C-alpha cells in the first residue's frame, strides 16, 4: 500500500466517523412559507425546471427553479414545501441557491 492510498483511506474514515451537527431550532414564529414543484429529465446530461411560490406578508410571490447537470437516465418530479424564519424583507429571499 502506498502512502497516498493510506492517507486517502484515513481521510475517508475520519469523514465518515465525524458526528453530524444539528442546526439550532429557529426562534419565534415563521415569517414566510415556500413551496416548490420541479421536473427533472436526464439522458447523459440532465435538466430541471419548475417553480413555486413564496408566501410572505399576506401575498404570494412566484419563484423560478432550474438547473443543469451531467449524467443519469430517467425522469423525476419533486414537490417540496417548508417554512422560512428570520425573513424581514422579501428582497432578501432573492438569489441562486444550490
PDB file of N, CA and C in Angstrom:
ATOM      1  N   UNK A   1       0.838  -1.162   0.000  1.00  0.00           N
ATOM      2  CA  UNK A   1       0.000   0.000   0.000  1.00  0.00           C
ATOM      3  C   UNK A   1       0.891   1.235   0.000  1.00  0.00           C
ATOM      4  N   UNK A   2       0.526   2.190  -0.833  1.00  0.00           N
ATOM      5  CA  UNK A   2       1.310   3.423  -0.914  1.00  0.00           C
ATOM      6  C   UNK A   2       0.843   4.409   0.153  1.00  0.00           C
ATOM      7  N   UNK A   3       1.677   5.385   0.417  1.00  0.00           N
ATOM      8  CA  UNK A   3       1.347   6.422   1.393  1.00  0.00           C
ATOM      9  C   UNK A   3       0.108   7.196   0.955  1.00  0.00           C
ATOM     10  N   UNK A   4       0.006   7.452  -0.348  1.00  0.00           N
ATOM     11  CA  UNK A   4      -1.138   8.208  -0.869  1.00  0.00           C
ATOM     12  C   UNK A   4      -2.454   7.467  -0.623  1.00  0.00           C
ATOM     13  N   UNK A   5      -2.481   6.182  -0.887  1.00  0.00           N
ATOM     14  CA  UNK A   5      -3.724   5.425  -0.683  1.00  0.00           C
ATOM     15  C   UNK A   5      -4.036   5.268   0.805  1.00  0.00           C
ATOM     16  N   UNK A   6      -3.006   5.165   1.652  1.00  0.00           N
ATOM     17  CA  UNK A   6      -3.231   5.073   3.097  1.00  0.00           C
ATOM     18  C   UNK A   6      -3.827   6.370   3.630  1.00  0.00           C
ATOM     19  N   UNK A   7      -3.309   7.507   3.168  1.00  0.00           N
ATOM     20  CA  UNK A   7      -3.843   8.799   3.597  1.00  0.00           C
ATOM     21  C   UNK A   7      -5.266   9.000   3.095  1.00  0.00           C
ATOM     22  N   UNK A   8      -5.552   8.551   1.884  1.00  0.00           N
ATOM     23  CA  UNK A   8      -6.911   8.652   1.343  1.00  0.00           C
ATOM     24  C   UNK A   8      -7.881   7.824   2.176  1.00  0.00           C
ATOM     25  N   UNK A   9      -7.475   6.629   2.550  1.00  0.00           N
ATOM     26  CA  UNK A   9      -8.312   5.773   3.380  1.00  0.00           C
ATOM     27  C   UNK A   9      -8.545   6.368   4.756  1.00  0.00           C
ATOM     28  N   UNK A  10      -7.500   6.943   5.348  1.00  0.00           N
ATOM     29  CA  UNK A  10      -7.629   7.576   6.648  1.00  0.00           C
ATOM     30  C   UNK A  10      -8.567   8.777   6.588  1.00  0.00           C
ATOM     31  N   UNK A  11      -8.448   9.588   5.539  1.00  0.00           N
ATOM     32  CA  UNK A  11      -9.325  10.755   5.371  1.00  0.00           C
ATOM     33  C   UNK A  11     -10.780  10.320   5.237  1.00  0.00           C
ATOM     34  N   UNK A  12     -11.034   9.243   4.488  1.00  0.00           N
ATOM     35  CA  UNK A  12     -12.401   8.738   4.325  1.00  0.00           C
ATOM     36  C   UNK A  12     -12.966   8.265   5.663  1.00  0.00           C
ATOM     37  N   UNK A  13     -12.157   7.590   6.468  1.00  0.00           N
ATOM     38  CA  UNK A  13     -12.615   7.122   7.778  1.00  0.00           C
ATOM     39  C   UNK A  13     -12.938   8.285   8.703  1.00  0.00           C
ATOM     40  N   UNK A  14     -12.116   9.333   8.682  1.00  0.00           N
ATOM     41  CA  UNK A  14     -12.361  10.499   9.528  1.00  0.00           C
ATOM     42  C   UNK A  14     -13.659  11.180   9.120  1.00  0.00           C
ATOM     43  N   UNK A  15     -13.894  11.335   7.815  1.00  0.00           N
ATOM     44  CA  UNK A  15     -15.128  11.974   7.347  1.00  0.00           C
ATOM     45  C   UNK A  15     -16.360  11.155   7.713  1.00  0.00           C
ATOM     46  N   UNK A  16     -16.270   9.854   7.614  1.00  0.00           N
ATOM     47  CA  UNK A  16     -17.413   9.001   7.919  1.00  0.00           C
ATOM     48  C   UNK A  16     -17.668   8.909   9.416  1.00  0.00           C
ATOM     49  N   UNK A  17     -16.628   9.049  10.229  1.00  0.00           N
ATOM     50  CA  UNK A  17     -16.767   8.900  11.672  1.00  0.00           C
ATOM     51  C   UNK A  17     -17.115  10.202  12.385  1.00  0.00           C
ATOM     52  N   UNK A  18     -17.022  11.338  11.697  1.00  0.00           N
ATOM     53  CA  UNK A  18     -17.297  12.609  12.360  1.00  0.00           C
ATOM     54  C   UNK A  18     -18.790  12.745  12.623  1.00  0.00           C
ATOM     55  N   UNK A  19     -19.163  13.327  13.767  1.00  0.00           N
ATOM     56  CA  UNK A  19     -20.590  13.432  14.104  1.00  0.00           C
ATOM     57  C   UNK A  19     -21.287  14.481  13.255  1.00  0.00           C
ATOM     58  N   UNK A  20     -22.567  14.263  13.028  1.00  0.00           N
ATOM     59  CA  UNK A  20     -23.389  15.246  12.315  1.00  0.00           C
ATOM     60  C   UNK A  20     -23.779  16.341  13.302  1.00  0.00           C
ATOM     61  N   UNK A  21     -23.734  17.572  12.860  1.00  0.00           N
ATOM     62  CA  UNK A  21     -24.088  18.692  13.712  1.00  0.00           C
ATOM     63  C   UNK A  21     -25.484  19.185  13.346  1.00  0.00           C
ATOM     64  N   UNK A  22     -26.344  19.259  14.322  1.00  0.00           N
ATOM     65  CA  UNK A  22     -27.711  19.706  14.083  1.00  0.00           C
ATOM     66  C   UNK A  22     -27.773  21.225  14.082  1.00  0.00           C
ATOM     67  N   UNK A  23     -28.673  21.743  13.292  1.00  0.00           N
ATOM     68  CA  UNK A  23     -28.904  23.186  13.244  1.00  0.00           C
ATOM     69  C   UNK A  23     -29.753  23.575  14.448  1.00  0.00           C
ATOM     70  N   UNK A  24     -29.480  24.749  15.006  1.00  0.00           N
ATOM     71  CA  UNK A  24     -30.264  25.215  16.148  1.00  0.00           C
ATOM     72  C   UNK A  24     -31.713  25.461  15.738  1.00  0.00           C
ATOM     73  N   UNK A  25     -32.639  25.237  16.681  1.00  0.00           N
ATOM     74  CA  UNK A  25     -34.049  25.471  16.422  1.00  0.00           C
ATOM     75  C   UNK A  25     -34.279  26.978  16.264  1.00  0.00           C
ATOM     76  N   UNK A  26     -34.966  27.396  15.203  1.00  0.00           N
ATOM     77  CA  UNK A  26     -35.234  28.825  14.994  1.00  0.00           C
ATOM     78  C   UNK A  26     -36.055  29.411  16.134  1.00  0.00           C
ATOM     79  N   UNK A  27     -35.814  30.679  16.424  1.00  0.00           N
ATOM     80  CA  UNK A  27     -36.558  31.379  17.466  1.00  0.00           C
ATOM     81  C   UNK A  27     -37.740  32.124  16.836  1.00  0.00           C
ATOM     82  N   UNK A  28     -38.875  32.136  17.500  1.00  0.00           N
ATOM     83  CA  UNK A  28     -40.029  32.888  17.036  1.00  0.00           C
ATOM     84  C   UNK A  28     -40.853  32.142  16.006  1.00  0.00           C
ATOM     85  N   UNK A  29     -41.845  32.839  15.526  1.00  0.00           N
ATOM     86  CA  UNK A  29     -42.770  32.283  14.533  1.00  0.00           C
ATOM     87  C   UNK A  29     -42.169  32.366  13.135  1.00  0.00           C
ATOM     88  N   UNK A  30     -42.579  31.467  12.220  1.00  0.00           N
ATOM     89  CA  UNK A  30     -42.109  31.562  10.838  1.00  0.00           C
ATOM     90  C   UNK A  30     -42.533  32.888  10.211  1.00  0.00           C
ATOM     91  N   UNK A  31     -41.694  33.438   9.344  1.00  0.00           N
ATOM     92  CA  UNK A  31     -42.022  34.703   8.692  1.00  0.00           C
ATOM     93  C   UNK A  31     -42.594  34.503   7.290  1.00  0.00           C
ATOM     94  N   UNK A  32     -42.448  33.314   6.714  1.00  0.00           N
ATOM     95  CA  UNK A  32     -42.950  33.043   5.364  1.00  0.00           C
ATOM     96  C   UNK A  32     -43.021  31.533   5.153  1.00  0.00           C
ATOM     97  N   UNK A  33     -43.658  31.134   4.059  1.00  0.00           N
ATOM     98  CA  UNK A  33     -43.632  29.734   3.629  1.00  0.00           C
ATOM     99  C   UNK A  33     -43.184  29.691   2.181  1.00  0.00           C
ATOM    100  N   UNK A  34     -42.634  28.568   1.766  1.00  0.00           N
ATOM    101  CA  UNK A  34     -42.186  28.402   0.389  1.00  0.00           C
ATOM    102  C   UNK A  34     -42.650  27.033  -0.109  1.00  0.00           C
ATOM    103  N   UNK A  35     -43.059  26.966  -1.364  1.00  0.00           N
ATOM    104  CA  UNK A  35     -43.434  25.701  -1.991  1.00  0.00           C
ATOM    105  C   UNK A  35     -42.753  25.622  -3.359  1.00  0.00           C
ATOM    106  N   UNK A  36     -42.327  24.417  -3.724  1.00  0.00           N
ATOM    107  CA  UNK A  36     -41.578  24.212  -4.971  1.00  0.00           C
ATOM    108  C   UNK A  36     -42.106  22.977  -5.679  1.00  0.00           C
ATOM    109  N   UNK A  37     -42.249  23.076  -7.001  1.00  0.00           N
ATOM    110  CA  UNK A  37     -42.548  21.933  -7.860  1.00  0.00           C
ATOM    111  C   UNK A  37     -41.495  21.934  -8.967  1.00  0.00           C
ATOM    112  N   UNK A  38     -40.862  20.781  -9.202  1.00  0.00           N
ATOM    113  CA  UNK A  38     -39.789  20.712 -10.199  1.00  0.00           C
ATOM    114  C   UNK A  38     -39.863  19.385 -10.939  1.00  0.00           C
ATOM    115  N   UNK A  39     -39.534  19.431 -12.228  1.00  0.00           N
ATOM    116  CA  UNK A  39     -39.433  18.226 -13.052  1.00  0.00           C
ATOM    117  C   UNK A  39     -38.015  18.156 -13.590  1.00  0.00           C
ATOM    118  N   UNK A  40     -37.404  16.963 -13.498  1.00  0.00           N
ATOM    119  CA  UNK A  40     -36.042  16.771 -13.996  1.00  0.00           C
ATOM    120  C   UNK A  40     -36.034  15.610 -14.982  1.00  0.00           C
ATOM    121  N   UNK A  41     -35.362  15.812 -16.106  1.00  0.00           N
ATOM    122  CA  UNK A  41     -35.208  14.793 -17.136  1.00  0.00           C
ATOM    123  C   UNK A  41     -33.721  14.625 -17.400  1.00  0.00           C
ATOM    124  N   UNK A  42     -33.280  13.362 -17.490  1.00  0.00           N
ATOM    125  CA  UNK A  42     -31.851  13.110 -17.695  1.00  0.00           C
ATOM    126  C   UNK A  42     -31.632  12.014 -18.725  1.00  0.00           C
ATOM    127  N   UNK A  43     -30.711  12.241 -19.617  1.00  0.00           N
ATOM    128  CA  UNK A  43     -30.169  11.231 -20.522  1.00  0.00           C
ATOM    129  C   UNK A  43     -28.781  11.717 -20.889  1.00  0.00           C
ATOM    130  N   UNK A  44     -27.795  11.227 -20.216  1.00  0.00           N
ATOM    131  CA  UNK A  44     -26.390  11.654 -20.274  1.00  0.00           C
ATOM    132  C   UNK A  44     -26.262  13.043 -19.625  1.00  0.00           C
ATOM    133  N   UNK A  45     -26.908  14.061 -20.164  1.00  0.00           N
ATOM    134  CA  UNK A  45     -26.999  15.356 -19.493  1.00  0.00           C
ATOM    135  C   UNK A  45     -28.360  15.439 -18.817  1.00  0.00           C
ATOM    136  N   UNK A  46     -28.521  16.363 -17.905  1.00  0.00           N
ATOM    137  CA  UNK A  46     -29.815  16.485 -17.241  1.00  0.00           C
ATOM    138  C   UNK A  46     -30.222  17.946 -17.130  1.00  0.00           C
ATOM    139  N   UNK A  47     -31.505  18.150 -17.100  1.00  0.00           N
ATOM    140  CA  UNK A  47     -32.036  19.498 -16.944  1.00  0.00           C
ATOM    141  C   UNK A  47     -33.258  19.463 -16.044  1.00  0.00           C
ATOM    142  N   UNK A  48     -33.426  20.509 -15.286  1.00  0.00           N
ATOM    143  CA  UNK A  48     -34.565  20.599 -14.374  1.00  0.00           C
ATOM    144  C   UNK A  48     -35.197  21.973 -14.504  1.00  0.00           C
ATOM    145  N   UNK A  49     -36.511  21.998 -14.430  1.00  0.00           N
ATOM    146  CA  UNK A  49     -37.232  23.268 -14.491  1.00  0.00           C
ATOM    147  C   UNK A  49     -38.458  23.162 -13.597  1.00  0.00           C
ATOM    148  N   UNK A  50     -38.833  24.276 -13.047  1.00  0.00           N
ATOM    149  CA  UNK A  50     -40.006  24.286 -12.187  1.00  0.00           C
ATOM    150  C   UNK A  50     -40.230  25.661 -11.612  1.00  0.00           C
ATOM    151  N   UNK A  51     -41.039  25.698 -10.613  1.00  0.00           N
ATOM    152  CA  UNK A  51     -41.349  26.964  -9.978  1.00  0.00           C
ATOM    153  C   UNK A  51     -42.024  26.731  -8.658  1.00  0.00           C
ATOM    154  N   UNK A  52     -42.491  27.803  -8.100  1.00  0.00           N
ATOM    155  CA  UNK A  52     -43.159  27.703  -6.822  1.00  0.00           C
ATOM    156  C   UNK A  52     -43.595  29.074  -6.373  1.00  0.00           C
ATOM    157  N   UNK A  53     -43.782  29.185  -5.067  1.00  0.00           N
ATOM    158  CA  UNK A  53     -44.253  30.452  -4.520  1.00  0.00           C
ATOM    159  C   UNK A  53     -43.671  30.688  -3.136  1.00  0.00           C
ATOM    160  N   UNK A  54     -43.373  31.935  -2.879  1.00  0.00           N
ATOM    161  CA  UNK A  54     -43.010  32.408  -1.549  1.00  0.00           C
ATOM    162  C   UNK A  54     -44.220  33.168  -1.030  1.00  0.00           C
ATOM    163  N   UNK A  55     -44.761  32.743   0.082  1.00  0.00           N
ATOM    164  CA  UNK A  55     -45.886  33.452   0.701  1.00  0.00           C
ATOM    165  C   UNK A  55     -45.339  34.247   1.869  1.00  0.00           C
ATOM    166  N   UNK A  56     -45.400  35.577   1.717  1.00  0.00           N
ATOM    167  CA  UNK A  56     -44.804  36.482   2.703  1.00  0.00           C
ATOM    168  C   UNK A  56     -45.662  37.728   2.837  1.00  0.00           C
ATOM    169  N   UNK A  57     -45.942  38.127   4.020  1.00  0.00           N
ATOM    170  CA  UNK A  57     -46.702  39.354   4.260  1.00  0.00           C
ATOM    171  C   UNK A  57     -48.100  39.333   3.670  1.00  0.00           C
ATOM    172  N   UNK A  58     -48.743  38.159   3.640  1.00  0.00           N
ATOM    173  CA  UNK A  58     -50.093  38.067   3.114  1.00  0.00           C
ATOM    174  C   UNK A  58     -50.179  38.015   1.601  1.00  0.00           C
ATOM    175  N   UNK A  59     -49.043  38.016   0.903  1.00  0.00           N
ATOM    176  CA  UNK A  59     -49.024  37.951  -0.566  1.00  0.00           C
ATOM    177  C   UNK A  59     -48.229  36.733  -1.025  1.00  0.00           C
ATOM    178  N   UNK A  60     -48.485  36.314  -2.252  1.00  0.00           N
ATOM    179  CA  UNK A  60     -47.775  35.195  -2.849  1.00  0.00           C
ATOM    180  C   UNK A  60     -46.888  35.708  -3.986  1.00  0.00           C
ATOM    181  N   UNK A  61     -45.598  35.368  -3.935  1.00  0.00           N
ATOM    182  CA  UNK A  61     -44.633  35.812  -4.940  1.00  0.00           C
ATOM    183  C   UNK A  61     -44.096  34.592  -5.689  1.00  0.00           C
ATOM    184  N   UNK A  62     -44.140  34.608  -7.041  1.00  0.00           N
ATOM    185  CA  UNK A  62     -43.641  33.460  -7.801  1.00  0.00           C
ATOM    186  C   UNK A  62     -42.119  33.356  -7.721  1.00  0.00           C
ATOM    187  N   UNK A  63     -41.613  32.114  -7.707  1.00  0.00           N
ATOM    188  CA  UNK A  63     -40.168  31.865  -7.767  1.00  0.00           C
ATOM    189  C   UNK A  63     -39.903  30.865  -8.885  1.00  0.00           C
ATOM    190  N   UNK A  64     -38.700  30.904  -9.430  1.00  0.00           N
ATOM    191  CA  UNK A  64     -38.291  30.012 -10.504  1.00  0.00           C
ATOM    192  C   UNK A  64     -37.252  29.038  -9.984  1.00  0.00           C
ATOM    193  N   UNK A  65     -37.371  27.773 -10.395  1.00  0.00           N
ATOM    194  CA  UNK A  65     -36.419  26.739 -10.021  1.00  0.00           C
ATOM    195  C   UNK A  65     -35.906  26.112 -11.307  1.00  0.00           C
ATOM    196  N   UNK A  66     -34.576  26.062 -11.477  1.00  0.00           N
ATOM    197  CA  UNK A  66     -33.996  25.478 -12.693  1.00  0.00           C
ATOM    198  C   UNK A  66     -32.602  24.957 -12.390  1.00  0.00           C
ATOM    199  N   UNK A  67     -32.098  24.077 -13.247  1.00  0.00           N
ATOM    200  CA  UNK A  67     -30.751  23.575 -13.073  1.00  0.00           C
ATOM    201  C   UNK A  67     -30.324  22.685 -14.219  1.00  0.00           C
ATOM    202  N   UNK A  68     -29.025  22.490 -14.344  1.00  0.00           N
ATOM    203  CA  UNK A  68     -28.422  21.603 -15.330  1.00  0.00           C
ATOM    204  C   UNK A  68     -27.485  20.652 -14.614  1.00  0.00           C
ATOM    205  N   UNK A  69     -27.307  19.474 -15.161  1.00  0.00           N
ATOM    206  CA  UNK A  69     -26.412  18.503 -14.551  1.00  0.00           C
ATOM    207  C   UNK A  69     -25.798  17.600 -15.595  1.00  0.00           C
ATOM    208  N   UNK A  70     -24.967  16.689 -15.131  1.00  0.00           N
ATOM    209  CA  UNK A  70     -24.285  15.735 -16.005  1.00  0.00           C
ATOM    210  C   UNK A  70     -24.587  14.338 -15.486  1.00  0.00           C
ATOM    211  N   UNK A  71     -24.937  13.457 -16.396  1.00  0.00           N
ATOM    212  CA  UNK A  71     -25.129  12.060 -16.045  1.00  0.00           C
ATOM    213  C   UNK A  71     -26.561  11.723 -15.683  1.00  0.00           C
ATOM    214  N   UNK A  72     -26.842  10.436 -15.766  1.00  0.00           N
ATOM    215  CA  UNK A  72     -28.144   9.934 -15.366  1.00  0.00           C
ATOM    216  C   UNK A  72     -29.043   9.613 -16.540  1.00  0.00           C
ATOM    217  N   UNK A  73     -30.026   8.784 -16.256  1.00  0.00           N
ATOM    218  CA  UNK A  73     -31.059   8.431 -17.225  1.00  0.00           C
ATOM    219  C   UNK A  73     -32.363   8.364 -16.457  1.00  0.00           C
ATOM    220  N   UNK A  74     -33.395   9.025 -16.955  1.00  0.00           N
ATOM    221  CA  UNK A  74     -34.699   8.935 -16.316  1.00  0.00           C
ATOM    222  C   UNK A  74     -35.373  10.276 -16.155  1.00  0.00           C
ATOM    223  N   UNK A  75     -36.436  10.266 -15.394  1.00  0.00           N
ATOM    224  CA  UNK A  75     -37.204  11.478 -15.128  1.00  0.00           C
ATOM    225  C   UNK A  75     -37.681  11.435 -13.688  1.00  0.00           C
ATOM    226  N   UNK A  76     -37.838  12.599 -13.097  1.00  0.00           N
ATOM    227  CA  UNK A  76     -38.330  12.651 -11.725  1.00  0.00           C
ATOM    228  C   UNK A  76     -39.127  13.932 -11.513  1.00  0.00           C
ATOM    229  N   UNK A  77     -39.950  13.888 -10.484  1.00  0.00           N
ATOM    230  CA  UNK A  77     -40.751  15.051 -10.121  1.00  0.00           C
ATOM    231  C   UNK A  77     -40.542  15.309  -8.633  1.00  0.00           C
ATOM    232  N   UNK A  78     -40.346  16.559  -8.288  1.00  0.00           N
ATOM    233  CA  UNK A  78     -40.110  16.953  -6.905  1.00  0.00           C
ATOM    234  C   UNK A  78     -41.182  17.939  -6.476  1.00  0.00           C
ATOM    235  N   UNK A  79     -41.759  17.703  -5.326  1.00  0.00           N
ATOM    236  CA  UNK A  79     -42.688  18.644  -4.709  1.00  0.00           C
ATOM    237  C   UNK A  79     -42.223  18.826  -3.266  1.00  0.00           C
ATOM    238  N   UNK A  80     -41.995  20.075  -2.871  1.00  0.00           N
ATOM    239  CA  UNK A  80     -41.495  20.349  -1.521  1.00  0.00           C
ATOM    240  C   UNK A  80     -42.126  21.618  -0.973  1.00  0.00           C
ATOM    241  N   UNK A  81     -42.188  21.692   0.339  1.00  0.00           N
ATOM    242  CA  UNK A  81     -42.678  22.910   0.988  1.00  0.00           C
ATOM    243  C   UNK A  81     -41.995  23.046   2.338  1.00  0.00           C
ATOM    244  N   UNK A  82     -41.943  24.265   2.823  1.00  0.00           N
ATOM    245  CA  UNK A  82     -41.306  24.484   4.109  1.00  0.00           C
ATOM    246  C   UNK A  82     -41.587  25.871   4.638  1.00  0.00           C
ATOM    247  N   UNK A  83     -41.060  26.133   5.811  1.00  0.00           N
ATOM    248  CA  UNK A  83     -41.242  27.427   6.453  1.00  0.00           C
ATOM    249  C   UNK A  83     -39.932  28.202   6.417  1.00  0.00           C
ATOM    250  N   UNK A  84     -40.045  29.511   6.432  1.00  0.00           N
ATOM    251  CA  UNK A  84     -38.893  30.411   6.384  1.00  0.00           C
ATOM    252  C   UNK A  84     -38.878  31.219   7.679  1.00  0.00           C
ATOM    253  N   UNK A  85     -37.726  31.263   8.329  1.00  0.00           N
ATOM    254  CA  UNK A  85     -37.574  32.021   9.564  1.00  0.00           C
ATOM    255  C   UNK A  85     -36.638  33.200   9.331  1.00  0.00           C
ATOM    256  N   UNK A  86     -36.890  34.285  10.028  1.00  0.00           N
ATOM    257  CA  UNK A  86     -35.977  35.423  10.028  1.00  0.00           C
ATOM    258  C   UNK A  86     -36.019  36.292   8.788  1.00  0.00           C
ATOM    259  N   UNK A  87     -36.994  36.139   7.930  1.00  0.00           N
ATOM    260  CA  UNK A  87     -37.091  36.957   6.726  1.00  0.00           C
ATOM    261  C   UNK A  87     -37.784  38.274   7.087  1.00  0.00           C
ATOM    262  N   UNK A  88     -37.071  39.376   6.952  1.00  0.00           N
ATOM    263  CA  UNK A  88     -37.639  40.685   7.298  1.00  0.00           C
ATOM    264  C   UNK A  88     -37.923  41.530   6.067  1.00  0.00           C
ATOM    265  N   UNK A  89     -37.454  41.089   4.903  1.00  0.00           N
ATOM    266  CA  UNK A  89     -37.652  41.828   3.658  1.00  0.00           C
ATOM    267  C   UNK A  89     -37.734  40.806   2.530  1.00  0.00           C
ATOM    268  N   UNK A  90     -38.763  40.868   1.706  1.00  0.00           N
ATOM    269  CA  UNK A  90     -38.921  39.894   0.618  1.00  0.00           C
ATOM    270  C   UNK A  90     -37.710  39.853  -0.300  1.00  0.00           C
ATOM    271  N   UNK A  91     -37.067  40.982  -0.532  1.00  0.00           N
ATOM    272  CA  UNK A  91     -35.900  41.049  -1.424  1.00  0.00           C
ATOM    273  C   UNK A  91     -34.735  40.200  -0.895  1.00  0.00           C
ATOM    274  N   UNK A  92     -34.704  39.929   0.403  1.00  0.00           N
ATOM    275  CA  UNK A  92     -33.627  39.115   0.966  1.00  0.00           C
ATOM    276  C   UNK A  92     -33.732  37.656   0.533  1.00  0.00           C
ATOM    277  N   UNK A  93     -34.866  37.236   0.010  1.00  0.00           N
ATOM    278  CA  UNK A  93     -35.049  35.853  -0.444  1.00  0.00           C
ATOM    279  C   UNK A  93     -34.454  35.612  -1.826  1.00  0.00           C
ATOM    280  N   UNK A  94     -34.265  36.686  -2.595  1.00  0.00           N
ATOM    281  CA  UNK A  94     -33.767  36.569  -3.965  1.00  0.00           C
ATOM    282  C   UNK A  94     -32.354  35.990  -3.989  1.00  0.00           C
ATOM    283  N   UNK A  95     -32.043  35.287  -5.072  1.00  0.00           N
ATOM    284  CA  UNK A  95     -30.695  34.765  -5.248  1.00  0.00           C
ATOM    285  C   UNK A  95     -30.700  33.365  -5.804  1.00  0.00           C
ATOM    286  N   UNK A  96     -29.521  32.861  -6.051  1.00  0.00           N
ATOM    287  CA  UNK A  96     -29.348  31.496  -6.545  1.00  0.00           C
ATOM    288  C   UNK A  96     -28.983  30.609  -5.356  1.00  0.00           C
ATOM    289  N   UNK A  97     -29.712  29.540  -5.164  1.00  0.00           N
ATOM    290  CA  UNK A  97     -29.451  28.601  -4.084  1.00  0.00           C
ATOM    291  C   UNK A  97     -29.011  27.290  -4.680  1.00  0.00           C
ATOM    292  N   UNK A  98     -28.048  26.661  -4.051  1.00  0.00           N
ATOM    293  CA  UNK A  98     -27.511  25.388  -4.536  1.00  0.00           C
ATOM    294  C   UNK A  98     -27.789  24.310  -3.514  1.00  0.00           C
TER     295      UNK A  98
END
